PDB file of C-alpha atoms in Angstrom:
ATOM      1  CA  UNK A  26      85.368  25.411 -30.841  1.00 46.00           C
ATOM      2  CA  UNK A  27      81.326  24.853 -31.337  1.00 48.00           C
ATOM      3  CA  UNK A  28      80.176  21.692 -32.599  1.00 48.00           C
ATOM      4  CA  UNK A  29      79.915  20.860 -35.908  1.00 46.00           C
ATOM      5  CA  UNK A  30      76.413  21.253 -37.787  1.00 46.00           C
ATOM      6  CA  UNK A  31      75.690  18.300 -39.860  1.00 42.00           C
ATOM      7  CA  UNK A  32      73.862  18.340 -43.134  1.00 46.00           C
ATOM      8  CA  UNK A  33      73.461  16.038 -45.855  1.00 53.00           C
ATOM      9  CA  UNK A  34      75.976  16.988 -47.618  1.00 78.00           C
ATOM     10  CA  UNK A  35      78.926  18.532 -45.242  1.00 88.00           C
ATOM     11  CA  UNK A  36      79.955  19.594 -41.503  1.00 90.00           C
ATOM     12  CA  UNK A  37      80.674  23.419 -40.503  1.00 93.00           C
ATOM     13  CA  UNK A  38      82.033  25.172 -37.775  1.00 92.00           C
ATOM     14  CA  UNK A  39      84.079  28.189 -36.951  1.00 90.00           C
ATOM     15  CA  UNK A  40      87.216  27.496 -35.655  1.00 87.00           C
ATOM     16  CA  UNK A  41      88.436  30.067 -32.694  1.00 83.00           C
ATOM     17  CA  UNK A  42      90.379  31.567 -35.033  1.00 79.00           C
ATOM     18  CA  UNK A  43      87.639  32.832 -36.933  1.00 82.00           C
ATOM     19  CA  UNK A  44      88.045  30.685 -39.924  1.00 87.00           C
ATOM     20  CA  UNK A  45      85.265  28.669 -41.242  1.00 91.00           C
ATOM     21  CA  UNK A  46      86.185  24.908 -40.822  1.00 93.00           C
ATOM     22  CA  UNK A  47      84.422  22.616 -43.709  1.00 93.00           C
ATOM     23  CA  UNK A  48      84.046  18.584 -43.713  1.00 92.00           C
ATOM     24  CA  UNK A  49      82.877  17.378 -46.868  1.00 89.00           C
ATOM     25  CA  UNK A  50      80.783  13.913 -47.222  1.00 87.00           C
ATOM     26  CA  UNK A  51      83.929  11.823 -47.560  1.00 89.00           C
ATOM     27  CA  UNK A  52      85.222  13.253 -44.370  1.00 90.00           C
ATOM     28  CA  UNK A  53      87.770  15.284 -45.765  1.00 92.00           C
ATOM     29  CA  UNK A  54      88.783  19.133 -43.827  1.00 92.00           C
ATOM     30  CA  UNK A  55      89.120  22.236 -44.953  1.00 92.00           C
ATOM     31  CA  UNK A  56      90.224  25.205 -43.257  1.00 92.00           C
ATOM     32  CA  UNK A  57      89.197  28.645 -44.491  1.00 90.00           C
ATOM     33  CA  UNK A  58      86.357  27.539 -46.667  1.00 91.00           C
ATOM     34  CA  UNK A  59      85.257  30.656 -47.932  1.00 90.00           C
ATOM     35  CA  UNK A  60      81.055  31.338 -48.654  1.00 93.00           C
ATOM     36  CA  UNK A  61      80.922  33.188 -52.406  1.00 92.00           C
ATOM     37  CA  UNK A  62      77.465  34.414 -53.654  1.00 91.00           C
ATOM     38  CA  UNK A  63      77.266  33.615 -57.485  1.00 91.00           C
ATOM     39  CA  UNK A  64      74.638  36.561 -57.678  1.00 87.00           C
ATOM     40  CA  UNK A  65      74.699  38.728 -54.794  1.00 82.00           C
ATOM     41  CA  UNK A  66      72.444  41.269 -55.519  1.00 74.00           C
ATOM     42  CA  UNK A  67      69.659  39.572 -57.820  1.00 79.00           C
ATOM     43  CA  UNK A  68      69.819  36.253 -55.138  1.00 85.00           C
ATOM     44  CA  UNK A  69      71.227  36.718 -52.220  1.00 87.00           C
ATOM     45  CA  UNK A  70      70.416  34.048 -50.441  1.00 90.00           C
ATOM     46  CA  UNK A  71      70.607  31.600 -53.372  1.00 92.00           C
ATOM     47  CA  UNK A  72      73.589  30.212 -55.416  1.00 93.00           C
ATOM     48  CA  UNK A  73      76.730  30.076 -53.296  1.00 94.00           C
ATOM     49  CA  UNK A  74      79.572  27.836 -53.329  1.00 93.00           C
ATOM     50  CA  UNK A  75      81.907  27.416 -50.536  1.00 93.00           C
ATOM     51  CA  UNK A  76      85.057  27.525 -51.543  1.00 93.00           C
ATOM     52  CA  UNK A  77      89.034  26.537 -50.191  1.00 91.00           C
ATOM     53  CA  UNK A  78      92.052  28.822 -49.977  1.00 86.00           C
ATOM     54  CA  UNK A  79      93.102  27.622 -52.827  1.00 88.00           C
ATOM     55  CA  UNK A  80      89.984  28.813 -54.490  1.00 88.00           C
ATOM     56  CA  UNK A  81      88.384  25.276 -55.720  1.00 92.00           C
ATOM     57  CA  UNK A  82      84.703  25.101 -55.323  1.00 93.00           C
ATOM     58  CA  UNK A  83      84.012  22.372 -51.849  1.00 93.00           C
ATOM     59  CA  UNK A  84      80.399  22.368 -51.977  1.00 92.00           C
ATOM     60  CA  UNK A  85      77.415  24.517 -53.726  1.00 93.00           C
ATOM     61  CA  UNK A  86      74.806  25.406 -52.084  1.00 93.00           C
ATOM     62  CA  UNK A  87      71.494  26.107 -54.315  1.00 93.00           C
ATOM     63  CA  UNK A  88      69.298  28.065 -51.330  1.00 93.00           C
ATOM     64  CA  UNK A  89      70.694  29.123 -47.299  1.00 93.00           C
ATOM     65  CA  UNK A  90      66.601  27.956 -46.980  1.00 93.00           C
ATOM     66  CA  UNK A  91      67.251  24.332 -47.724  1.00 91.00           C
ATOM     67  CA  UNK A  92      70.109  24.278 -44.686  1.00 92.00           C
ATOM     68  CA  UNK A  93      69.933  23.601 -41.064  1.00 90.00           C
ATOM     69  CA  UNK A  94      69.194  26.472 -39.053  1.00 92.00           C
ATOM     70  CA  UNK A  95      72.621  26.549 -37.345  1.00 92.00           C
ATOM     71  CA  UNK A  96      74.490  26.337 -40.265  1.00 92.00           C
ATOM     72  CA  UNK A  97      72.276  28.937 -42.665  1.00 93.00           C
ATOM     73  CA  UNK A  98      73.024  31.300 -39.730  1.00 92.00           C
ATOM     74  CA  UNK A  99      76.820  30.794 -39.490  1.00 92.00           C
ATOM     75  CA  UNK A 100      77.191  31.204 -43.205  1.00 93.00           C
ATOM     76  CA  UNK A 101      74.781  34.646 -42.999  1.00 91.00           C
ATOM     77  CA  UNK A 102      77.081  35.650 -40.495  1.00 88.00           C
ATOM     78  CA  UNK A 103      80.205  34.603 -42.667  1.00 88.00           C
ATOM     79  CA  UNK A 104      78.362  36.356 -45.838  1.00 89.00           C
ATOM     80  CA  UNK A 105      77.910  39.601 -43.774  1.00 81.00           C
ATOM     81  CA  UNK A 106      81.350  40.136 -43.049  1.00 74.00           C
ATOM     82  CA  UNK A 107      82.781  39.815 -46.633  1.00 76.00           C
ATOM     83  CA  UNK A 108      79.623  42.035 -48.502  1.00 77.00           C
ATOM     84  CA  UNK A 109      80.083  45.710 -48.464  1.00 80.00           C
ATOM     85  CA  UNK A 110      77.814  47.401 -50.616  1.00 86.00           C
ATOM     86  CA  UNK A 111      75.795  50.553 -48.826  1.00 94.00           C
ATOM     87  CA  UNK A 112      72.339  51.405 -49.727  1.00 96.00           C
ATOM     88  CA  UNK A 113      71.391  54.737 -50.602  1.00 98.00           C
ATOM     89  CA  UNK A 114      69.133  56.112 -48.982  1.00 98.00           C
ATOM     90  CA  UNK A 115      68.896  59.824 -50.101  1.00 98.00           C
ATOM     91  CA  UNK A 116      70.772  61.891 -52.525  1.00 98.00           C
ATOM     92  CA  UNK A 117      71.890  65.297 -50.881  1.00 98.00           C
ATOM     93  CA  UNK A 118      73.463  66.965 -54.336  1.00 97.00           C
ATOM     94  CA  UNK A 119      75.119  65.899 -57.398  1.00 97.00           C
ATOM     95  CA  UNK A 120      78.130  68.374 -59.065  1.00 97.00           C
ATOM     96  CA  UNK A 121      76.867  68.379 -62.163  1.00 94.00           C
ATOM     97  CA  UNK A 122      74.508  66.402 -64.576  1.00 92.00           C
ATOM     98  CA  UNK A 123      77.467  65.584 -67.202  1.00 91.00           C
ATOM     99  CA  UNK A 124      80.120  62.823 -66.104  1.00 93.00           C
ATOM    100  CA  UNK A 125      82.110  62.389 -64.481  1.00 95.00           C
ATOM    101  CA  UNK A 126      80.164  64.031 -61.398  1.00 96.00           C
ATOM    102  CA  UNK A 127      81.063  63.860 -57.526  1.00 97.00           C
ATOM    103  CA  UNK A 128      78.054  62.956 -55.712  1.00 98.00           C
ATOM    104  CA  UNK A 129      76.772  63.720 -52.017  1.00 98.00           C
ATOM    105  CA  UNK A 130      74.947  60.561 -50.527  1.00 98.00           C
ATOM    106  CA  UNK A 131      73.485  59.411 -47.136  1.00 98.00           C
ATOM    107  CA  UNK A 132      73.363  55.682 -47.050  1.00 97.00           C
ATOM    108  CA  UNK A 133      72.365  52.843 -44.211  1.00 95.00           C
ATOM    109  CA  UNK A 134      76.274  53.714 -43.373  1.00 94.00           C
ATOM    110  CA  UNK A 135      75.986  57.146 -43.114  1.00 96.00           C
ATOM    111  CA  UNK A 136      76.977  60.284 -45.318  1.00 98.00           C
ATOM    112  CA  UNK A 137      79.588  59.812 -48.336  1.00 97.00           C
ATOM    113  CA  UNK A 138      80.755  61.273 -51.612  1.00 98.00           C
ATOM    114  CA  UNK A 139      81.921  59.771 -54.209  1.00 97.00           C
ATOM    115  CA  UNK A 140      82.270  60.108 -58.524  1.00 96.00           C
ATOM    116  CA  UNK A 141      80.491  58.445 -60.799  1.00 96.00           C
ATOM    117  CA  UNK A 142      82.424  58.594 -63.715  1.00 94.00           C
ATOM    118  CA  UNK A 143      79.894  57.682 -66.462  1.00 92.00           C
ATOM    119  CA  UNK A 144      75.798  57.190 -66.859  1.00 91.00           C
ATOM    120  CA  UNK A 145      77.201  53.197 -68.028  1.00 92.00           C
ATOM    121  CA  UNK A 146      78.210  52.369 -64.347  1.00 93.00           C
ATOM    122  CA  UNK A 147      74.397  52.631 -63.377  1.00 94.00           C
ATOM    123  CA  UNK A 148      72.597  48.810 -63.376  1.00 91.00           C
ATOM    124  CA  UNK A 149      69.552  48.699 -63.609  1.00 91.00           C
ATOM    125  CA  UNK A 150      68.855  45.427 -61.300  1.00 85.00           C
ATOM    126  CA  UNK A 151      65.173  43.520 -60.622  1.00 83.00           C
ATOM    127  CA  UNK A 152      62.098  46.285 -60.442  1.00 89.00           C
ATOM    128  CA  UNK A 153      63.387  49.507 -59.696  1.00 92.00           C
ATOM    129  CA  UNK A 154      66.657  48.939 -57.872  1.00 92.00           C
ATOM    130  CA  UNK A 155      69.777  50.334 -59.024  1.00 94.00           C
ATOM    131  CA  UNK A 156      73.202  49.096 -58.705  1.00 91.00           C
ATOM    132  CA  UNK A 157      75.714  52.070 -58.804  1.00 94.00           C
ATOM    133  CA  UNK A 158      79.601  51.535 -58.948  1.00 92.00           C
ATOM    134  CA  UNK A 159      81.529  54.806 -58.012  1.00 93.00           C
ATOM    135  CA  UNK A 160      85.464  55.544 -59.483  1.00 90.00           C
ATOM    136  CA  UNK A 161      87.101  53.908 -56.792  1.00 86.00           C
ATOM    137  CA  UNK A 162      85.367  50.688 -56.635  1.00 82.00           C
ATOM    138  CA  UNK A 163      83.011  50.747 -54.271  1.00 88.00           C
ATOM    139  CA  UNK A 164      79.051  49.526 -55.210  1.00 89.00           C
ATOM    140  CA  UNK A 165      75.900  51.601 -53.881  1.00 94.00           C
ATOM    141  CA  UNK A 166      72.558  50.211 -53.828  1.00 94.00           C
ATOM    142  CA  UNK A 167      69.488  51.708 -54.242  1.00 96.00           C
ATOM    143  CA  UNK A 168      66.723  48.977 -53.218  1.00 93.00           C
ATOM    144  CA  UNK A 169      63.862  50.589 -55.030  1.00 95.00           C
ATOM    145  CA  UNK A 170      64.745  53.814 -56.792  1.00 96.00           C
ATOM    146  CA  UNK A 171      60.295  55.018 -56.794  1.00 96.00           C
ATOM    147  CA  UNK A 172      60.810  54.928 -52.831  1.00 96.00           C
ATOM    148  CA  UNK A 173      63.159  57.910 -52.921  1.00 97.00           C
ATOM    149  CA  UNK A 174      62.345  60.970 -51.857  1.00 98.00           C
ATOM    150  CA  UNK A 175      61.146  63.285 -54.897  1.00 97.00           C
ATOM    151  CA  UNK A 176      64.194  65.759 -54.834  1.00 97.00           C
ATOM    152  CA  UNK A 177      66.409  62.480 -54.839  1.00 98.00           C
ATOM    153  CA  UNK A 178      64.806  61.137 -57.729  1.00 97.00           C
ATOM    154  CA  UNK A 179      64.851  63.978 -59.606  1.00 96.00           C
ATOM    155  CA  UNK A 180      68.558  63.881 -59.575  1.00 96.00           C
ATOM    156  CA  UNK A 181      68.752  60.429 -59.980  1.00 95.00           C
ATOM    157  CA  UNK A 182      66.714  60.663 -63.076  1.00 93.00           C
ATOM    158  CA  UNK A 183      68.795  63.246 -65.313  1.00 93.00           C
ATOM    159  CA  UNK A 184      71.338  60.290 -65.174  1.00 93.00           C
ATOM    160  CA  UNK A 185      69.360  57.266 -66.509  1.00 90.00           C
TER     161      UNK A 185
END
């Protein structure tokens, strides 16, 4: 086990079984705290609450900034594991301009296709990046749609 980090307001470690291990003020444990990001795209790095298995809020945390470097770092780490959403970087083709449509994508993760089944599950997010959910669940990113190449813009724009 590593030693604790200590902050104002709690103690964290990571206990050798992977799980995060949480002290609050009062000196009371918690084993599998869980890090949740209230707004994960539009503040990443702002706005998360640690959480217990049982799901009740432990401590919230306004900005990863304000924290000690040890423990901003461990809870990065933590964050990194549980976020999945790929960025796209390039759109290869799209089946058709009506929905639903299968696209062909290559994203930080590599190549993929997936369906977008309407023009509605297309967010427009902060600036011009695009949050884009595909039929089975799964969220693409597009960090700044103008930084696209032209051909992938041109397809991206027939849908917005």
């Amino acid at each position: 086990m590593t030693n604790f980090t200590l902050t104002p307001q709690f103690q964290l470690k990571r206990e050798a079984s992977g799980q995060l291990h949480f002290v609050d003020a009062h000196g009371q444990a918690h084993v599998g705290a869980v890090p949740v990001r209230a707004f994960p795209l539009a503040a990443p790095d702002e706005c998360i609450s640690l959480v217990s298995t049982e799901g009740r809020e432990l401590v919230w945390i306004d900005r990863l900034a304000d924290l000690p470097d040890q423990t901003r770092a461990l809870l990065q780490e933590e964050l990194a594991l549980r976020d999945f959403i790929p960025e796209i970087r390039q759109l290869k083709s799209v089946s058709s301009f009506g929905t639903p449509s299968v696209w062909t994508v290559e994203t930080d993760r590599g190549p993929t296709t997936f369906v977008l089944k309407g023009e509605e599950d297309i967010r427009r997010l902060k600036g011009s990046a695009l949050l884009i959910a595909s039929g089975d669940g799964v969220q693409y990113a597009i960090a700044d749609m103008l930084a696209l190449d032209r051909p992938s813009r041109r397809l991206l724009e027939r849908f917005l």
